Amino acid sequence: MSLYLLVEGDQTEPLIYASWLEHCLPTWQRVDRVEDISDKTFFMISGKGYPSYLKRIKAAVSDVHAHGVRWLWICIDSEDMSYDEKVHEIRSILDECPSFHGTRVIVQHCCIETWLLGNAKIVKRMPETEPLRSFMAHYNVVREDPEKMPSMDGFDTRAGFHLAYLRKAFEERGDRYAKNNPGGAKEHYYLRELIRRQTTTKHIPSFGSLVSALQELGAAADVLGIAPQRA
């Protein structure tokens, strides 16, 4: 079992995915070259943002075929596209490649900060400072699905607003979130809170693709914080 990850950015995603994989699959190791991939190892490469990562997909498929990799994750933001539009965009490129049944398209809808806002414990129910109070009045991510949150006046994009919201939520808790230093978002407890939110409320549904992919790699239910199914 081995994994090749093509992630959108070169800051946040490499840090978060590497850390989450370490928590969920502690016997696995990261390798720096795809040539070194073997059982229970993963290799990660950045697509350097959109649209640059689109050009990297075909090379990634060639790599997994050439080196006998079992799984290929393509982890990207949808931003202002719908979830289905982004999946279709990626699948259209994959259709031009040699078939590889281990591909998983993991869409961060609309961005990875959207997922991270799914940790209800990081956002205070009664924020004490601005602009977080205004953000919460605009859209309460504790009660409502962060994936459905629209932008707010003063922000050019939804992704930019979601990032600002998350940063202020961290600051209110005395923590710090930055693209090159996502703080507590890398930790096991944070991942488990996101999984709990997704599995109990069905919010952040695109995050469910990552949970399913982790289970395919062998991540145990107790590690993920998922209650076992009753017979």
mmCIF file of C-alpha atoms in Angstrom, residues 91-178:
data_model
loop_
_atom_site.group_PDB
_atom_site.id
_atom_site.type_symbol
_atom_site.label_atom_id
_atom_site.label_comp_id
_atom_site.label_asym_id
_atom_site.label_seq_id
_atom_site.Cartn_x
_atom_site.Cartn_y
_atom_site.Cartn_z
ATOM 1 C CA ARG A 91 -12.178 14.057 -14.344
ATOM 2 C CA SER A 92 -12.003 15.542 -17.842
ATOM 3 C CA ILE A 93 -8.216 15.614 -17.569
ATOM 4 C CA LEU A 94 -8.069 12.131 -16.032
ATOM 5 C CA ASP A 95 -10.131 10.801 -18.947
ATOM 6 C CA GLU A 96 -7.218 11.741 -21.213
ATOM 7 C CA CYS A 97 -4.799 9.665 -19.098
ATOM 8 C CA PRO A 98 -4.192 5.919 -18.898
ATOM 9 C CA SER A 99 -6.795 4.407 -16.587
ATOM 10 C CA PHE A 100 -5.816 4.277 -12.904
ATOM 11 C CA HIS A 101 -8.448 2.897 -10.554
ATOM 12 C CA GLY A 102 -6.727 4.125 -7.391
ATOM 13 C CA THR A 103 -7.433 7.802 -8.090
ATOM 14 C CA ARG A 104 -9.381 9.799 -5.537
ATOM 15 C CA VAL A 105 -10.406 13.392 -6.299
ATOM 16 C CA ILE A 106 -10.645 15.205 -2.954
ATOM 17 C CA VAL A 107 -12.260 18.603 -3.397
ATOM 18 C CA GLN A 108 -11.870 21.138 -0.587
ATOM 19 C CA HIS A 109 -15.178 22.952 -1.097
ATOM 20 C CA CYS A 110 -14.535 25.879 -1.304
ATOM 21 C CA CYS A 111 -11.054 25.790 0.270
ATOM 22 C CA ILE A 112 -9.204 24.022 3.058
ATOM 23 C CA GLU A 113 -10.122 26.835 5.460
ATOM 24 C CA THR A 114 -13.786 26.006 4.794
ATOM 25 C CA TRP A 115 -13.151 22.524 6.157
ATOM 26 C CA LEU A 116 -11.244 23.924 9.129
ATOM 27 C CA LEU A 117 -14.183 26.150 10.058
ATOM 28 C CA GLY A 118 -16.048 22.886 10.643
ATOM 29 C CA ASN A 119 -14.368 22.539 14.037
ATOM 30 C CA ALA A 120 -17.173 24.035 16.113
ATOM 31 C CA LYS A 121 -14.905 24.214 19.154
ATOM 32 C CA ILE A 122 -12.552 26.709 17.541
ATOM 33 C CA VAL A 123 -15.293 29.314 16.975
ATOM 34 C CA LYS A 124 -16.684 30.978 20.080
ATOM 35 C CA ARG A 125 -20.481 30.977 20.266
ATOM 36 C CA MET A 126 -20.401 34.547 21.592
ATOM 37 C CA PRO A 127 -17.339 36.251 20.086
ATOM 38 C CA GLU A 128 -16.087 39.295 21.942
ATOM 39 C CA THR A 129 -14.201 41.108 19.193
ATOM 40 C CA GLU A 130 -14.717 42.559 15.750
ATOM 41 C CA PRO A 131 -14.736 41.591 12.980
ATOM 42 C CA LEU A 132 -15.534 38.070 14.230
ATOM 43 C CA ARG A 133 -18.844 39.249 15.694
ATOM 44 C CA SER A 134 -19.848 40.629 12.309
ATOM 45 C CA PHE A 135 -18.689 37.459 10.586
ATOM 46 C CA MET A 136 -20.842 35.367 12.930
ATOM 47 C CA ALA A 137 -23.838 37.647 12.383
ATOM 48 C CA HIS A 138 -23.367 37.239 8.634
ATOM 49 C CA TYR A 139 -23.111 33.443 8.844
ATOM 50 C CA ASN A 140 -22.875 31.264 11.932
ATOM 51 C CA VAL A 141 -20.484 28.429 11.067
ATOM 52 C CA VAL A 142 -21.158 26.708 14.379
ATOM 53 C CA ARG A 143 -24.811 26.086 13.499
ATOM 54 C CA GLU A 144 -24.695 26.130 9.702
ATOM 55 C CA ASP A 145 -22.623 24.247 7.131
ATOM 56 C CA PRO A 146 -19.402 26.190 6.355
ATOM 57 C CA GLU A 147 -19.505 24.892 2.774
ATOM 58 C CA LYS A 148 -22.668 26.930 2.173
ATOM 59 C CA MET A 149 -21.250 30.177 3.537
ATOM 60 C CA PRO A 150 -21.330 33.030 0.997
ATOM 61 C CA SER A 151 -18.780 35.789 0.844
ATOM 62 C CA MET A 152 -19.235 39.089 2.656
ATOM 63 C CA ASP A 153 -18.978 42.669 1.451
ATOM 64 C CA GLY A 154 -15.361 43.754 1.381
ATOM 65 C CA PHE A 155 -13.972 40.412 0.201
ATOM 66 C CA ASP A 156 -13.155 39.612 -3.415
ATOM 67 C CA THR A 157 -13.717 35.863 -3.093
ATOM 68 C CA ARG A 158 -15.436 33.322 -0.877
ATOM 69 C CA ALA A 159 -12.070 31.681 -0.186
ATOM 70 C CA GLY A 160 -10.625 34.983 1.019
ATOM 71 C CA PHE A 161 -13.540 35.482 3.397
ATOM 72 C CA HIS A 162 -13.325 31.921 4.739
ATOM 73 C CA LEU A 163 -9.608 32.430 5.414
ATOM 74 C CA ALA A 164 -10.245 35.708 7.254
ATOM 75 C CA TYR A 165 -13.033 34.112 9.312
ATOM 76 C CA LEU A 166 -10.792 31.226 10.371
ATOM 77 C CA ARG A 167 -7.905 33.529 11.286
ATOM 78 C CA LYS A 168 -10.136 35.651 13.513
ATOM 79 C CA ALA A 169 -11.633 32.542 15.134
ATOM 80 C CA PHE A 170 -8.117 31.368 16.010
ATOM 81 C CA GLU A 171 -7.154 34.815 17.326
ATOM 82 C CA GLU A 172 -10.203 34.893 19.591
ATOM 83 C CA ARG A 173 -8.924 31.644 21.128
ATOM 84 C CA GLY A 174 -5.437 33.088 21.604
ATOM 85 C CA ASP A 175 -4.017 31.032 18.738
ATOM 86 C CA ARG A 176 -2.759 31.933 15.290
ATOM 87 C CA TYR A 177 -3.539 30.579 11.837
ATOM 88 C CA ALA A 178 -1.423 31.397 8.807
#
